[in-house]
Coordinates of N, CA and C in Angstrom, one line a residue:
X1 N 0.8 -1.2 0.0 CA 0.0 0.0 0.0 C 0.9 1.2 0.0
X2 N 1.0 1.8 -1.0 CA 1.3 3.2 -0.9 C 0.2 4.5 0.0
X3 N 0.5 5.7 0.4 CA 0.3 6.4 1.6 C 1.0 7.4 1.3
X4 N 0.4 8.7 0.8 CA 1.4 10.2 0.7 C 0.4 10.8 2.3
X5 N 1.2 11.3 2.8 CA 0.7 12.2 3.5 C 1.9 13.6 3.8
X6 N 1.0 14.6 4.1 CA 1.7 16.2 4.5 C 1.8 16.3 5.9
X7 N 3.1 16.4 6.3 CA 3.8 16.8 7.5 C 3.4 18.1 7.7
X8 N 3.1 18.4 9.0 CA 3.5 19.9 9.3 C 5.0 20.2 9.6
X9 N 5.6 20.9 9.0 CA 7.2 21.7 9.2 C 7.4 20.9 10.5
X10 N 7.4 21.4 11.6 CA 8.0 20.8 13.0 C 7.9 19.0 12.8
X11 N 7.0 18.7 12.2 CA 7.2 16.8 12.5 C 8.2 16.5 11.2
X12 N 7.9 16.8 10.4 CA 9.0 16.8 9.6 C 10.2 16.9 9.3
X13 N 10.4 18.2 10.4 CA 11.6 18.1 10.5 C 12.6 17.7 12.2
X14 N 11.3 17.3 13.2 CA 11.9 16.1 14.3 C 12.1 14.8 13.3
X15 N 11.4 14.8 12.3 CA 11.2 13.2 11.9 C 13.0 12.7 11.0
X16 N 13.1 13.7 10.2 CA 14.8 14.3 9.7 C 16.0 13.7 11.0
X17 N 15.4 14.8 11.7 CA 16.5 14.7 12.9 C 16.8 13.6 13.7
X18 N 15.5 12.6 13.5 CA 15.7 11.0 14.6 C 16.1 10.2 13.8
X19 N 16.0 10.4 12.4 CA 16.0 9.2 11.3 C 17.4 9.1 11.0
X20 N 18.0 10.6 11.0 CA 19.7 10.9 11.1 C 20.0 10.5 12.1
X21 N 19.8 10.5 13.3 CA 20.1 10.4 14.9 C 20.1 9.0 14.7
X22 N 19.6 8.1 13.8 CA 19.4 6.3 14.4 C 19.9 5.7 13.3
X23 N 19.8 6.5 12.3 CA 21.0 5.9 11.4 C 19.6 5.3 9.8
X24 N 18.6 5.8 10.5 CA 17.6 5.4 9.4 C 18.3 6.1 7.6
X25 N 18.4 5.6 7.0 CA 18.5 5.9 5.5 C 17.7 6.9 4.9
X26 N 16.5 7.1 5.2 CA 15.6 7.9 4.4 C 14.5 8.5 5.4
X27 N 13.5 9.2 5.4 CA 12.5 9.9 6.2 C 11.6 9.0 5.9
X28 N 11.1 8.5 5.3 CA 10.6 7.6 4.5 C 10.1 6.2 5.2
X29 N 11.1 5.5 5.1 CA 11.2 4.9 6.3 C 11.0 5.2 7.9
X30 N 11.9 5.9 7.8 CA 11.6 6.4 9.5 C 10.0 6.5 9.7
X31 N 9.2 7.0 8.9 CA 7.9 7.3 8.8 C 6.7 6.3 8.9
X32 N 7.5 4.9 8.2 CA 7.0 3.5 8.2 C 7.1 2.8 9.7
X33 N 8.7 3.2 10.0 CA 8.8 2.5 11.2 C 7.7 3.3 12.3
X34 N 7.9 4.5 12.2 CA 6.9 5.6 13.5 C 5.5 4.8 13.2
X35 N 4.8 4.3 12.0 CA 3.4 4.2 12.3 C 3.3 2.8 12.5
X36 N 4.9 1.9 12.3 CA 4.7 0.5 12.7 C 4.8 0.2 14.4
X37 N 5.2 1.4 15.0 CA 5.0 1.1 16.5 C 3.9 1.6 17.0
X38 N 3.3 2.7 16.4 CA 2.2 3.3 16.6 C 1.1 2.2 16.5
X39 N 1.2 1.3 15.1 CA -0.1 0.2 15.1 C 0.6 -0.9 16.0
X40 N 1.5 -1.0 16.4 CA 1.9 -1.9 17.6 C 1.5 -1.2 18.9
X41 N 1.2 -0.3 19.0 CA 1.0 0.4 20.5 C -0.6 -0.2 20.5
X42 N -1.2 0.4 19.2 CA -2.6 0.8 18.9 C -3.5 -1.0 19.8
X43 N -2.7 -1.7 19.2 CA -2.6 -3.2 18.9 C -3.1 -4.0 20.7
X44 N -1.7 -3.5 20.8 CA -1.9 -4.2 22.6 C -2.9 -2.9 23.6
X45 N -3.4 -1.9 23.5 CA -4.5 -1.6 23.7 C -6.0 -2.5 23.3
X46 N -6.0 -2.3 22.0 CA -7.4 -2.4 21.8 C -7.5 -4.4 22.0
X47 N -6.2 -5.0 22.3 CA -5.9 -6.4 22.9 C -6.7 -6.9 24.3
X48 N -6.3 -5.6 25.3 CA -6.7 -5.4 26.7 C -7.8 -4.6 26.6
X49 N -8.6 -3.7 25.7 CA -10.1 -3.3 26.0 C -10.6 -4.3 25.2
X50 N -10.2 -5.0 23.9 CA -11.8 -5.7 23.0 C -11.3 -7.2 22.7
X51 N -11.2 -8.1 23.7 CA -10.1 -9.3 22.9 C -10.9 -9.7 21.9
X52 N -11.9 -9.9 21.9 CA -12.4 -10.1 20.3 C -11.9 -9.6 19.4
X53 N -11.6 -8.4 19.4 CA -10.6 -7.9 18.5 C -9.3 -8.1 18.2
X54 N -9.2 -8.9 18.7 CA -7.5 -8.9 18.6 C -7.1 -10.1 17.6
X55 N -7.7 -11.2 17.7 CA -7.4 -11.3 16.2 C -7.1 -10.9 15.0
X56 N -8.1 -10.0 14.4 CA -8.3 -8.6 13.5 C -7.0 -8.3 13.1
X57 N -6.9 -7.7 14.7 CA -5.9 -6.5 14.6 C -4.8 -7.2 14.3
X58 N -3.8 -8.7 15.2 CA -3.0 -9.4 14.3 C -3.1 -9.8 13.4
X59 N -4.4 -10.0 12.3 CA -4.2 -10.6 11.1 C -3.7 -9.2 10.2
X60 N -4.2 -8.4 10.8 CA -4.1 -7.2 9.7 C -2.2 -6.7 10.0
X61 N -1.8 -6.8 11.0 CA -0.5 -6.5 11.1 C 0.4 -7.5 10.6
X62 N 0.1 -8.8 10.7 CA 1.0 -9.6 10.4 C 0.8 -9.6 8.7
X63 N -0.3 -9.7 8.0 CA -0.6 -9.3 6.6 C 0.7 -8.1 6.0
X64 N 0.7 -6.8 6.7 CA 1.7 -5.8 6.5 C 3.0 -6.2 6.6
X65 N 3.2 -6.8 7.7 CA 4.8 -7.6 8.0 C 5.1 -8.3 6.9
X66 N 4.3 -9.2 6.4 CA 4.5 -10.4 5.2 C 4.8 -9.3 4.0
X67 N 3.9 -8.3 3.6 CA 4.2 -7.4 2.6 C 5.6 -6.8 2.9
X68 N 5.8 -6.4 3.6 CA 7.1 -5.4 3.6 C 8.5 -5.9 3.4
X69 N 8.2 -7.3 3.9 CA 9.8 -8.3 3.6 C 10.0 -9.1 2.0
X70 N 8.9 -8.7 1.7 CA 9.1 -8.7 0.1 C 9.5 -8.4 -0.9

């Protein structure tokens, strides 16, 4: 799945600064990894409020993981 989205100036340019700081290659990345812990945060939440949900939510993450090592 491609995904453009607009930064505002300040996240864009903290996002520059950590991605240099960690040794990330591109913003780009850095930006994949930021929303891959974000839907990892998102994940073990809605784990501990809806366990019915939580299947879902791992099928749909692990689906992403399988895409990306591709």
């Amino acid at each position: 799945m491609k995904i453009q989205i607009e930064l505002p100036d300040e996240i864009a340019e903290q996002l520059r600064r950590l991605a240099a700081a960690c040794g990330v290659p591109s913003v780009e990345e850095a930006a994949t990894i930021a929303i891959g812990q974000w839907v990892a945060r998102s994940r073990e939440q809605l784990d501990r409020s809806d366990p019915a949900q939580a299947y879902f939510v791992n099928q749909a993450l692990d689906e992403l993981i399988a895409k990306q090592r591709k």
